[in-house]
Amino acid sequence: MNDAFVLLLAAFTGYEIISRVPALLHTPLMSGTNFIHGIILVGSLLVFFTAQGFTAQILAWVGIVLASANVVGGFVTTERMLALFRTGRQVEARDD
Amino acid sequence: MIEGGLVSDLIACALLIGGVKAMSHPRHARRGIFIAGVGMLVAILGNAVFGPTVTGVRSALALVAIALGGGLAWYESRRVAMTAMPQMVALFNGLGGGAAALIVLTRLFEPGRPAGLFLVFGCLALAIGGLSFGGSGVALIKLAGRWGKPLRFRFQNGVHALLVLVILGLGTGLFLHVGSRSGLVVLLAVLSVLLGVGAAAPIGGADMPVVISLYNALTGVAVGVDGLMLGNPALIVAGTVVGASGILLTRLMARAMNRSLGQVLFAHFGEVAGTDGSGSGTFKEMDLADAAVALAYARRVRVVPGYGLATAQAQHKLAELTELLRQRNVEVRFAIHPVAGRMPGHMNVLLAESGVPYDLVQDLEEANPEFPQIDVALVIGANDVVNPGARNNPASPLYGMPVLDVDRARRTLVIKRGRGTGFAGVENPLFSAESTYLLYGDARAVLGQLVGAVKSL
């Protein structure tokens, strides 16, 4: 039951923290939240470490591969996009 | 032991949420992804240290899996072009959904499998994860432009509704222990993937951003429900935050196109817009020298870039032209439609990449009131987002979508590759308007020639 409260609060948090995001950040933010759900890697590791049957172990192992790709890919793409945003002053500073 | 795991999960959640919060402002955005990255590391290491004790072989196997998945993703996402970013989001989102579904499969095949409420959570996570996996796959192919025509047939929504009912029935069967357990589980997984594919297949290209954002939110929900099944707070919090923020983002995007989510998913776009769209009326062309003069002696110029700019890899030439014009004291600003590019904000990323400062960029609300005072509006590879039919022609499929009012500028120059229609396949009366002049050609070549022509003035 405690988990239900956690879920409720997390849902409101998620809604609130991005309610005033400018359109120019929509794509990086989507990519960023795409990285956040890579937390599934924690779950994949957990079930792999506790899996007993052979099939279960194989499935869980494949899950780790997919989840790791989600984490790493999500991070790299988001970071690459965000590294590009600069103000006029920063652009001039870079060109000097 | 468990206490330590909870503490590390708590720290991880705070960092992940703080990271997303920081990412919602351009000034802190880059710091945000690093904060979230540290949170992810804390979560993974915390669960490794305080989690179940395992043999060395199994830890080694897990490390191999991480190196394999992470390594391939690293390689692919480092070298991919900025124009292909939407496909990358679709790809990694689909993999996350697949992983969420695999966790449930793993658990359902085990002897100590979940029962009661935990089984309900398991079936939900499996169905949503599978849906997201299948749908993201289709979105990936469509965003890469390899799908062709949207797949549509009669009673399509009926077939999908039937699929949903069958999936619910399978879940109920699992709950009541009817039939072969593994058979039901596998069927449930396969049908969920199929439903994801089916739901995305009929959706036209113009609506793809909304769909991929929705699947991103769905993966978040699947992760959160996985967390409920496993009783893991980090998964519950992070998954739910993504689900909730993703649904909000999806609604923001749909609103930017003046469409509801229901219209996107069930009333398939472009069904009425089957015209080849070369349009009626005459097109006036302008030669390069005249265009260069028009730009160089203008007081105020607005550039409206579309995806055509990016496909031609012309961002850098555009940045060069902008710099030249600004040296001549021409006021240049970029007017960006919320859905320019292939995803909302995508065009901002592409401009940022070519070195255009983001304080020169205006959004729709800022740009539109100024167009009547603009000397030259330069439209590059954009079509649907500057279609005045959306404002004044109730018969247009775009009717009601907010557009950039470039037709109200004193003069409009359009750089266009050919005479075709835009992504949505709709005719555009802007091109035959009184004040519009066309410059046919590849955007990069045309902009390069304009740079040369302006320099020689």
mmCIF file of N, CA and C in Angstrom, chain A residues 3 6-7 10-11 14-15 17-19 22-27 29-30 33-37 39-44 46 48-53 56-57 59-66 68-70 72-73 75-80 82-84 86-88 91, chain B residues 20 23-26 29-30 33-34 40 43-44 47 54 58 61 65-66 69-70 73-74 77-78 80 89 92-93 95-96 99 102-103 106-107 109-110 216 219 226 228 235-238 240-242 244-245 248-249 251 253 343-346 348 352-353 357-359:
data_model
loop_
_atom_site.group_PDB
_atom_site.id
_atom_site.type_symbol
_atom_site.label_atom_id
_atom_site.label_comp_id
_atom_site.label_asym_id
_atom_site.label_seq_id
_atom_site.Cartn_x
_atom_site.Cartn_y
_atom_site.Cartn_z
ATOM 1 N N ASP A 3 3.499 1.685 -1.509
ATOM 2 C CA ASP A 3 3.916 1.914 -2.889
ATOM 3 C C ASP A 3 2.907 2.767 -3.650
ATOM 4 N N VAL A 6 3.659 6.341 -2.924
ATOM 5 C CA VAL A 6 4.874 6.709 -3.664
ATOM 6 C C VAL A 6 4.519 7.013 -5.112
ATOM 7 N N LEU A 7 3.702 6.116 -5.699
ATOM 8 C CA LEU A 7 3.290 6.259 -7.103
ATOM 9 C C LEU A 7 2.533 7.568 -7.317
ATOM 10 N N ALA A 10 4.854 10.571 -7.027
ATOM 11 C CA ALA A 10 5.768 10.613 -8.177
ATOM 12 C C ALA A 10 5.039 11.119 -9.413
ATOM 13 N N ALA A 11 3.768 10.724 -9.573
ATOM 14 C CA ALA A 11 2.997 11.154 -10.746
ATOM 15 C C ALA A 11 2.833 12.668 -10.738
ATOM 16 N N GLY A 14 6.221 14.370 -11.496
ATOM 17 C CA GLY A 14 6.563 14.316 -12.911
ATOM 18 C C GLY A 14 5.808 15.370 -13.701
ATOM 19 N N TYR A 15 4.545 15.555 -13.375
ATOM 20 C CA TYR A 15 3.711 16.518 -14.080
ATOM 21 C C TYR A 15 4.187 17.938 -13.796
ATOM 22 N N ILE A 17 7.227 19.127 -12.573
ATOM 23 C CA ILE A 17 8.580 19.613 -12.861
ATOM 24 C C ILE A 17 8.771 20.058 -14.310
ATOM 25 N N ILE A 18 7.931 19.608 -15.217
ATOM 26 C CA ILE A 18 8.134 20.076 -16.593
ATOM 27 C C ILE A 18 6.961 20.903 -17.109
ATOM 28 N N SER A 19 6.127 21.422 -16.196
ATOM 29 C CA SER A 19 4.924 22.097 -16.674
ATOM 30 C C SER A 19 5.234 23.422 -17.364
ATOM 31 N N PRO A 22 10.119 25.394 -22.095
ATOM 32 C CA PRO A 22 10.013 26.032 -23.403
ATOM 33 C C PRO A 22 10.090 24.995 -24.531
ATOM 34 N N ALA A 23 9.419 25.299 -25.655
ATOM 35 C CA ALA A 23 9.357 24.349 -26.773
ATOM 36 C C ALA A 23 10.738 23.958 -27.273
ATOM 37 N N LEU A 24 11.726 24.869 -27.132
ATOM 38 C CA LEU A 24 13.039 24.552 -27.701
ATOM 39 C C LEU A 24 13.696 23.374 -26.972
ATOM 40 N N LEU A 25 13.199 23.041 -25.780
ATOM 41 C CA LEU A 25 13.808 21.921 -25.052
ATOM 42 C C LEU A 25 12.976 20.641 -25.142
ATOM 43 N N HIS A 26 11.913 20.642 -25.941
ATOM 44 C CA HIS A 26 11.055 19.453 -25.979
ATOM 45 C C HIS A 26 11.805 18.189 -26.384
ATOM 46 N N THR A 27 12.562 18.270 -27.475
ATOM 47 C CA THR A 27 13.257 17.062 -27.922
ATOM 48 C C THR A 27 14.325 16.597 -26.928
ATOM 49 N N LEU A 29 14.410 17.105 -23.781
ATOM 50 C CA LEU A 29 13.748 16.654 -22.557
ATOM 51 C C LEU A 29 13.119 15.276 -22.759
ATOM 52 N N MET A 30 12.533 15.063 -23.935
ATOM 53 C CA MET A 30 11.978 13.737 -24.225
ATOM 54 C C MET A 30 13.100 12.707 -24.180
ATOM 55 N N THR A 33 14.090 12.155 -20.453
ATOM 56 C CA THR A 33 13.213 11.245 -19.713
ATOM 57 C C THR A 33 13.357 9.828 -20.258
ATOM 58 N N ASN A 34 13.695 9.726 -21.538
ATOM 59 C CA ASN A 34 13.989 8.427 -22.149
ATOM 60 C C ASN A 34 15.173 7.769 -21.428
ATOM 61 N N PHE A 35 16.169 8.607 -21.056
ATOM 62 C CA PHE A 35 17.302 8.101 -20.275
ATOM 63 C C PHE A 35 16.848 7.671 -18.878
ATOM 64 N N ILE A 36 15.981 8.481 -18.252
ATOM 65 C CA ILE A 36 15.554 8.198 -16.874
ATOM 66 C C ILE A 36 14.883 6.823 -16.770
ATOM 67 N N HIS A 37 14.055 6.447 -17.772
ATOM 68 C CA HIS A 37 13.416 5.134 -17.616
ATOM 69 C C HIS A 37 14.388 3.984 -17.873
ATOM 70 N N ILE A 39 16.368 3.316 -15.800
ATOM 71 C CA ILE A 39 16.438 2.765 -14.442
ATOM 72 C C ILE A 39 15.958 1.310 -14.450
ATOM 73 N N ILE A 40 15.264 0.927 -15.509
ATOM 74 C CA ILE A 40 14.819 -0.465 -15.658
ATOM 75 C C ILE A 40 16.007 -1.421 -15.579
ATOM 76 N N LEU A 41 17.223 -0.890 -15.856
ATOM 77 C CA LEU A 41 18.431 -1.712 -15.733
ATOM 78 C C LEU A 41 18.571 -2.277 -14.305
ATOM 79 N N VAL A 42 18.218 -1.464 -13.311
ATOM 80 C CA VAL A 42 18.257 -1.936 -11.920
ATOM 81 C C VAL A 42 17.344 -3.164 -11.755
ATOM 82 N N GLY A 43 16.143 -3.073 -12.325
ATOM 83 C CA GLY A 43 15.212 -4.203 -12.253
ATOM 84 C C GLY A 43 15.738 -5.414 -13.007
ATOM 85 N N SER A 44 16.311 -5.177 -14.193
ATOM 86 C CA SER A 44 16.836 -6.291 -14.992
ATOM 87 C C SER A 44 17.941 -7.021 -14.236
ATOM 88 N N LEU A 46 18.364 -7.093 -10.999
ATOM 89 C CA LEU A 46 17.748 -7.757 -9.843
ATOM 90 C C LEU A 46 17.159 -9.115 -10.235
ATOM 91 N N PHE A 48 17.862 -10.879 -12.873
ATOM 92 C CA PHE A 48 18.915 -11.771 -13.367
ATOM 93 C C PHE A 48 19.643 -12.428 -12.194
ATOM 94 N N PHE A 49 19.904 -11.631 -11.147
ATOM 95 C CA PHE A 49 20.626 -12.172 -9.996
ATOM 96 C C PHE A 49 19.800 -13.187 -9.214
ATOM 97 N N THR A 50 18.476 -13.096 -9.299
ATOM 98 C CA THR A 50 17.641 -14.031 -8.527
ATOM 99 C C THR A 50 17.019 -15.116 -9.395
ATOM 100 N N ALA A 51 17.208 -15.058 -10.739
ATOM 101 C CA ALA A 51 16.590 -16.043 -11.625
ATOM 102 C C ALA A 51 17.177 -17.435 -11.373
ATOM 103 N N GLN A 52 16.310 -18.458 -11.417
ATOM 104 C CA GLN A 52 16.777 -19.823 -11.166
ATOM 105 C C GLN A 52 16.775 -20.683 -12.432
ATOM 106 N N GLY A 53 15.645 -20.715 -13.149
ATOM 107 C CA GLY A 53 15.553 -21.559 -14.342
ATOM 108 C C GLY A 53 16.462 -21.048 -15.454
ATOM 109 N N ALA A 56 14.611 -18.437 -17.703
ATOM 110 C CA ALA A 56 14.503 -17.168 -16.984
ATOM 111 C C ALA A 56 15.836 -16.421 -17.013
ATOM 112 N N GLN A 57 16.930 -17.189 -16.847
ATOM 113 C CA GLN A 57 18.246 -16.533 -16.851
ATOM 114 C C GLN A 57 18.560 -15.911 -18.204
ATOM 115 N N LEU A 59 16.358 -14.930 -20.520
ATOM 116 C CA LEU A 59 15.481 -13.763 -20.726
ATOM 117 C C LEU A 59 15.996 -12.556 -19.945
ATOM 118 N N ALA A 60 16.375 -12.782 -18.697
ATOM 119 C CA ALA A 60 16.845 -11.682 -17.851
ATOM 120 C C ALA A 60 18.149 -11.104 -18.396
ATOM 121 N N TRP A 61 19.013 -11.991 -18.924
ATOM 122 C CA TRP A 61 20.291 -11.530 -19.481
ATOM 123 C C TRP A 61 20.057 -10.626 -20.698
ATOM 124 N N VAL A 62 19.144 -11.069 -21.591
ATOM 125 C CA VAL A 62 18.809 -10.232 -22.749
ATOM 126 C C VAL A 62 18.233 -8.893 -22.271
ATOM 127 N N GLY A 63 17.435 -8.958 -21.210
ATOM 128 C CA GLY A 63 16.873 -7.735 -20.636
ATOM 129 C C GLY A 63 17.963 -6.755 -20.223
ATOM 130 N N ILE A 64 19.047 -7.280 -19.633
ATOM 131 C CA ILE A 64 20.148 -6.392 -19.219
ATOM 132 C C ILE A 64 20.773 -5.706 -20.440
ATOM 133 N N VAL A 65 20.938 -6.484 -21.530
ATOM 134 C CA VAL A 65 21.520 -5.897 -22.748
ATOM 135 C C VAL A 65 20.655 -4.729 -23.235
ATOM 136 N N LEU A 66 19.334 -4.976 -23.340
ATOM 137 C CA LEU A 66 18.433 -3.923 -23.833
ATOM 138 C C LEU A 66 18.446 -2.713 -22.894
ATOM 139 N N SER A 68 20.729 -1.736 -20.759
ATOM 140 C CA SER A 68 22.005 -1.000 -20.805
ATOM 141 C C SER A 68 22.055 -0.089 -22.026
ATOM 142 N N ALA A 69 21.539 -0.600 -23.162
ATOM 143 C CA ALA A 69 21.508 0.230 -24.365
ATOM 144 C C ALA A 69 20.630 1.450 -24.122
ATOM 145 N N ASN A 70 19.501 1.262 -23.434
ATOM 146 C CA ASN A 70 18.600 2.362 -23.097
ATOM 147 C C ASN A 70 19.344 3.419 -22.262
ATOM 148 N N VAL A 72 22.742 3.941 -21.707
ATOM 149 C CA VAL A 72 23.900 4.577 -22.347
ATOM 150 C C VAL A 72 23.461 5.443 -23.531
ATOM 151 N N GLY A 73 22.606 4.870 -24.397
ATOM 152 C CA GLY A 73 22.139 5.611 -25.563
ATOM 153 C C GLY A 73 21.365 6.854 -25.156
ATOM 154 N N PHE A 75 21.625 8.579 -22.426
ATOM 155 C CA PHE A 75 22.525 9.589 -21.861
ATOM 156 C C PHE A 75 23.312 10.298 -22.963
ATOM 157 N N VAL A 76 23.911 9.521 -23.844
ATOM 158 C CA VAL A 76 24.793 10.120 -24.861
ATOM 159 C C VAL A 76 24.015 11.043 -25.796
ATOM 160 N N THR A 77 22.841 10.585 -26.280
ATOM 161 C CA THR A 77 22.080 11.429 -27.213
ATOM 162 C C THR A 77 21.637 12.717 -26.523
ATOM 163 N N THR A 78 21.167 12.611 -25.276
ATOM 164 C CA THR A 78 20.704 13.807 -24.570
ATOM 165 C C THR A 78 21.851 14.783 -24.348
ATOM 166 N N GLU A 79 22.988 14.243 -23.899
ATOM 167 C CA GLU A 79 24.134 15.103 -23.616
ATOM 168 C C GLU A 79 24.612 15.800 -24.893
ATOM 169 N N ARG A 80 24.625 15.057 -25.995
ATOM 170 C CA ARG A 80 25.067 15.658 -27.260
ATOM 171 C C ARG A 80 24.167 16.809 -27.671
ATOM 172 N N LEU A 82 22.168 18.662 -25.656
ATOM 173 C CA LEU A 82 22.213 19.785 -24.717
ATOM 174 C C LEU A 82 23.523 20.553 -24.807
ATOM 175 N N ALA A 83 24.597 19.872 -25.209
ATOM 176 C CA ALA A 83 25.895 20.544 -25.325
ATOM 177 C C ALA A 83 25.853 21.635 -26.393
ATOM 178 N N LEU A 84 24.843 21.570 -27.284
ATOM 179 C CA LEU A 84 24.786 22.501 -28.405
ATOM 180 C C LEU A 84 24.156 23.834 -28.052
ATOM 181 N N ARG A 86 23.754 27.274 -26.705
ATOM 182 C CA ARG A 86 24.612 28.341 -26.198
ATOM 183 C C ARG A 86 23.938 29.681 -26.435
ATOM 184 N N THR A 87 24.213 30.648 -25.577
ATOM 185 C CA THR A 87 23.734 32.009 -25.824
ATOM 186 C C THR A 87 24.709 32.694 -26.760
ATOM 187 N N GLY A 88 24.338 33.887 -27.269
ATOM 188 C CA GLY A 88 25.192 34.620 -28.192
ATOM 189 C C GLY A 88 26.585 34.834 -27.615
ATOM 190 N N VAL A 91 28.676 31.703 -27.683
ATOM 191 C CA VAL A 91 29.132 31.370 -29.028
ATOM 192 C C VAL A 91 30.373 32.173 -29.381
ATOM 193 N N VAL B 20 15.948 16.041 -14.083
ATOM 194 C CA VAL B 20 14.889 16.370 -15.046
ATOM 195 C C VAL B 20 14.460 17.820 -14.869
ATOM 196 N N MET B 23 16.867 20.044 -16.425
ATOM 197 C CA MET B 23 16.828 19.922 -17.893
ATOM 198 C C MET B 23 15.713 20.738 -18.520
ATOM 199 N N SER B 24 14.763 21.247 -17.708
ATOM 200 C CA SER B 24 13.640 21.971 -18.306
ATOM 201 C C SER B 24 13.942 23.465 -18.456
ATOM 202 N N HIS B 25 15.179 23.872 -18.221
ATOM 203 C CA HIS B 25 15.578 25.258 -18.515
ATOM 204 C C HIS B 25 16.890 25.259 -19.301
ATOM 205 N N PRO B 26 16.964 26.036 -20.398
ATOM 206 C CA PRO B 26 18.154 25.967 -21.255
ATOM 207 C C PRO B 26 19.456 26.261 -20.505
ATOM 208 N N ALA B 29 20.265 23.060 -18.490
ATOM 209 C CA ALA B 29 19.866 21.786 -19.088
ATOM 210 C C ALA B 29 20.998 20.771 -19.105
ATOM 211 N N ARG B 30 22.202 21.237 -19.469
ATOM 212 C CA ARG B 30 23.290 20.285 -19.621
ATOM 213 C C ARG B 30 23.722 19.739 -18.263
ATOM 214 N N ILE B 33 21.415 16.726 -17.175
ATOM 215 C CA ILE B 33 21.628 15.348 -17.632
ATOM 216 C C ILE B 33 22.774 14.708 -16.839
ATOM 217 N N PHE B 34 23.751 15.535 -16.426
ATOM 218 C CA PHE B 34 24.845 14.967 -15.623
ATOM 219 C C PHE B 34 24.370 14.615 -14.210
ATOM 220 N N MET B 40 21.636 7.831 -11.733
ATOM 221 C CA MET B 40 21.537 6.486 -12.310
ATOM 222 C C MET B 40 22.673 5.601 -11.783
ATOM 223 N N ALA B 43 21.948 4.553 -8.248
ATOM 224 C CA ALA B 43 20.909 3.525 -8.208
ATOM 225 C C ALA B 43 21.498 2.157 -8.553
ATOM 226 N N ILE B 44 22.306 2.102 -9.624
ATOM 227 C CA ILE B 44 22.839 0.822 -10.088
ATOM 228 C C ILE B 44 23.843 0.260 -9.083
ATOM 229 N N ASN B 47 22.175 -0.834 -5.760
ATOM 230 C CA ASN B 47 21.498 -2.136 -5.847
ATOM 231 C C ASN B 47 22.492 -3.275 -6.005
ATOM 232 N N VAL B 54 25.505 -12.633 -5.137
ATOM 233 C CA VAL B 54 25.537 -13.516 -6.296
ATOM 234 C C VAL B 54 26.930 -14.104 -6.494
ATOM 235 N N ARG B 58 27.969 -15.154 -12.264
ATOM 236 C CA ARG B 58 26.790 -14.399 -12.654
ATOM 237 C C ARG B 58 27.081 -12.891 -12.740
ATOM 238 N N LEU B 61 28.762 -12.401 -16.018
ATOM 239 C CA LEU B 61 27.801 -12.452 -17.127
ATOM 240 C C LEU B 61 27.023 -11.139 -17.228
ATOM 241 N N ALA B 65 26.841 -8.423 -20.352
ATOM 242 C CA ALA B 65 25.594 -7.910 -20.941
ATOM 243 C C ALA B 65 25.608 -6.382 -20.970
ATOM 244 N N ILE B 66 26.050 -5.761 -19.876
ATOM 245 C CA ILE B 66 26.090 -4.295 -19.804
ATOM 246 C C ILE B 66 27.074 -3.744 -20.839
ATOM 247 N N GLY B 69 25.388 -4.251 -24.483
ATOM 248 C CA GLY B 69 24.305 -3.301 -24.764
ATOM 249 C C GLY B 69 24.809 -1.867 -24.725
ATOM 250 N N GLY B 70 25.547 -1.539 -23.661
ATOM 251 C CA GLY B 70 26.041 -0.183 -23.500
ATOM 252 C C GLY B 70 27.031 0.195 -24.590
ATOM 253 N N ALA B 73 25.255 0.817 -27.944
ATOM 254 C CA ALA B 73 24.497 2.075 -27.870
ATOM 255 C C ALA B 73 25.446 3.272 -27.898
ATOM 256 N N TRP B 74 26.577 3.142 -27.187
ATOM 257 C CA TRP B 74 27.584 4.208 -27.157
ATOM 258 C C TRP B 74 28.080 4.495 -28.569
ATOM 259 N N SER B 77 25.189 5.975 -30.809
ATOM 260 C CA SER B 77 24.692 7.315 -30.499
ATOM 261 C C SER B 77 25.792 8.378 -30.587
ATOM 262 N N ARG B 78 27.072 7.996 -30.558
ATOM 263 C CA ARG B 78 28.143 8.974 -30.729
ATOM 264 C C ARG B 78 28.236 9.426 -32.174
ATOM 265 N N VAL B 80 25.893 9.073 -34.749
ATOM 266 C CA VAL B 80 24.697 9.392 -35.523
ATOM 267 C C VAL B 80 24.547 10.908 -35.680
ATOM 268 N N VAL B 89 15.853 8.377 -30.235
ATOM 269 C CA VAL B 89 14.935 8.372 -29.082
ATOM 270 C C VAL B 89 13.974 7.186 -29.211
ATOM 271 N N PHE B 92 15.984 3.770 -28.453
ATOM 272 C CA PHE B 92 16.321 3.481 -27.055
ATOM 273 C C PHE B 92 15.066 3.348 -26.203
ATOM 274 N N ASN B 93 14.008 4.056 -26.607
ATOM 275 C CA ASN B 93 12.746 3.915 -25.903
ATOM 276 C C ASN B 93 12.178 2.511 -26.093
ATOM 277 N N LEU B 95 13.832 -0.200 -26.737
ATOM 278 C CA LEU B 95 14.653 -1.160 -25.981
ATOM 279 C C LEU B 95 14.281 -1.151 -24.501
ATOM 280 N N GLY B 96 14.033 0.049 -23.951
ATOM 281 C CA GLY B 96 13.605 0.139 -22.554
ATOM 282 C C GLY B 96 12.291 -0.598 -22.338
ATOM 283 N N ALA B 99 12.937 -4.276 -22.353
ATOM 284 C CA ALA B 99 13.538 -4.723 -21.096
ATOM 285 C C ALA B 99 12.474 -4.833 -20.004
ATOM 286 N N LEU B 102 10.600 -7.979 -20.599
ATOM 287 C CA LEU B 102 11.413 -9.169 -20.321
ATOM 288 C C LEU B 102 11.497 -9.474 -18.821
ATOM 289 N N ILE B 103 11.518 -8.425 -18.002
ATOM 290 C CA ILE B 103 11.550 -8.633 -16.551
ATOM 291 C C ILE B 103 10.332 -9.434 -16.102
ATOM 292 N N THR B 106 10.572 -13.041 -17.296
ATOM 293 C CA THR B 106 11.490 -13.769 -16.430
ATOM 294 C C THR B 106 10.776 -14.236 -15.170
ATOM 295 N N ARG B 107 10.062 -13.309 -14.554
ATOM 296 C CA ARG B 107 9.379 -13.623 -13.296
ATOM 297 C C ARG B 107 8.246 -14.645 -13.491
ATOM 298 N N PHE B 109 8.069 -17.029 -15.602
ATOM 299 C CA PHE B 109 8.549 -18.373 -15.907
ATOM 300 C C PHE B 109 9.159 -19.058 -14.688
ATOM 301 N N GLU B 110 9.282 -18.301 -13.593
ATOM 302 C CA GLU B 110 9.953 -18.839 -12.414
ATOM 303 C C GLU B 110 8.987 -19.588 -11.505
ATOM 304 N N ASN B 216 7.106 6.910 -25.270
ATOM 305 C CA ASN B 216 8.105 7.201 -24.234
ATOM 306 C C ASN B 216 7.439 7.206 -22.853
ATOM 307 N N THR B 219 6.545 3.605 -21.819
ATOM 308 C CA THR B 219 7.666 2.843 -21.269
ATOM 309 C C THR B 219 7.873 3.222 -19.809
ATOM 310 N N ASP B 226 6.480 -2.280 -13.239
ATOM 311 C CA ASP B 226 7.504 -3.287 -12.916
ATOM 312 C C ASP B 226 7.989 -3.101 -11.479
ATOM 313 N N LEU B 228 6.362 -1.778 -9.030
ATOM 314 C CA LEU B 228 5.319 -2.254 -8.106
ATOM 315 C C LEU B 228 5.410 -3.764 -7.940
ATOM 316 N N LEU B 235 12.489 2.122 -9.128
ATOM 317 C CA LEU B 235 11.764 1.888 -10.380
ATOM 318 C C LEU B 235 10.402 2.580 -10.360
ATOM 319 N N ILE B 236 9.722 2.495 -9.210
ATOM 320 C CA ILE B 236 8.391 3.110 -9.113
ATOM 321 C C ILE B 236 8.491 4.615 -9.345
ATOM 322 N N VAL B 237 9.412 5.267 -8.630
ATOM 323 C CA VAL B 237 9.512 6.726 -8.714
ATOM 324 C C VAL B 237 9.962 7.167 -10.104
ATOM 325 N N ALA B 238 11.096 6.623 -10.576
ATOM 326 C CA ALA B 238 11.637 7.077 -11.864
ATOM 327 C C ALA B 238 10.657 6.773 -12.993
ATOM 328 N N THR B 240 7.371 6.342 -12.875
ATOM 329 C CA THR B 240 6.152 7.148 -12.808
ATOM 330 C C THR B 240 6.423 8.600 -13.193
ATOM 331 N N VAL B 241 7.574 9.124 -12.773
ATOM 332 C CA VAL B 241 7.921 10.501 -13.158
ATOM 333 C C VAL B 241 7.978 10.614 -14.683
ATOM 334 N N VAL B 242 8.603 9.631 -15.334
ATOM 335 C CA VAL B 242 8.673 9.648 -16.800
ATOM 336 C C VAL B 242 7.277 9.511 -17.408
ATOM 337 N N ALA B 244 4.327 10.367 -16.116
ATOM 338 C CA ALA B 244 3.516 11.577 -15.933
ATOM 339 C C ALA B 244 4.046 12.736 -16.769
ATOM 340 N N SER B 245 5.377 12.956 -16.731
ATOM 341 C CA SER B 245 5.923 14.071 -17.503
ATOM 342 C C SER B 245 5.776 13.794 -18.996
ATOM 343 N N LEU B 248 2.315 14.674 -20.126
ATOM 344 C CA LEU B 248 2.202 16.134 -20.242
ATOM 345 C C LEU B 248 2.888 16.632 -21.520
ATOM 346 N N LEU B 249 4.100 16.141 -21.781
ATOM 347 C CA LEU B 249 4.823 16.522 -23.000
ATOM 348 C C LEU B 249 4.012 16.172 -24.243
ATOM 349 N N ARG B 251 0.805 15.908 -24.507
ATOM 350 C CA ARG B 251 -0.326 16.831 -24.652
ATOM 351 C C ARG B 251 0.145 18.191 -25.162
ATOM 352 N N MET B 253 2.658 18.761 -27.112
ATOM 353 C CA MET B 253 2.942 18.607 -28.545
ATOM 354 C C MET B 253 1.656 18.561 -29.350
ATOM 355 N N MET B 343 10.480 16.526 -34.625
ATOM 356 C CA MET B 343 9.945 16.490 -33.274
ATOM 357 C C MET B 343 9.953 17.902 -32.726
ATOM 358 N N PRO B 344 9.067 18.205 -31.773
ATOM 359 C CA PRO B 344 9.082 19.555 -31.195
ATOM 360 C C PRO B 344 10.464 19.871 -30.621
ATOM 361 N N GLY B 345 10.987 21.025 -30.974
ATOM 362 C CA GLY B 345 12.292 21.417 -30.463
ATOM 363 C C GLY B 345 13.456 20.883 -31.284
ATOM 364 N N HIS B 346 13.157 20.010 -32.250
ATOM 365 C CA HIS B 346 14.217 19.393 -33.052
ATOM 366 C C HIS B 346 14.983 20.456 -33.842
ATOM 367 N N ASN B 348 15.399 23.567 -33.107
ATOM 368 C CA ASN B 348 16.252 24.345 -32.207
ATOM 369 C C ASN B 348 17.591 23.645 -32.004
ATOM 370 N N ALA B 352 21.138 25.128 -33.117
ATOM 371 C CA ALA B 352 22.165 25.249 -32.086
ATOM 372 C C ALA B 352 23.441 24.568 -32.550
ATOM 373 N N GLU B 353 23.279 23.422 -33.230
ATOM 374 C CA GLU B 353 24.443 22.677 -33.706
ATOM 375 C C GLU B 353 25.278 23.507 -34.675
ATOM 376 N N PRO B 357 23.047 31.363 -32.013
ATOM 377 C CA PRO B 357 22.748 31.552 -30.588
ATOM 378 C C PRO B 357 21.242 31.428 -30.339
ATOM 379 N N TYR B 358 20.857 30.763 -29.232
ATOM 380 C CA TYR B 358 19.427 30.525 -29.080
ATOM 381 C C TYR B 358 18.646 31.775 -28.718
ATOM 382 N N ASP B 359 19.337 32.883 -28.368
ATOM 383 C CA ASP B 359 18.570 34.108 -28.104
ATOM 384 C C ASP B 359 18.134 34.822 -29.385
#
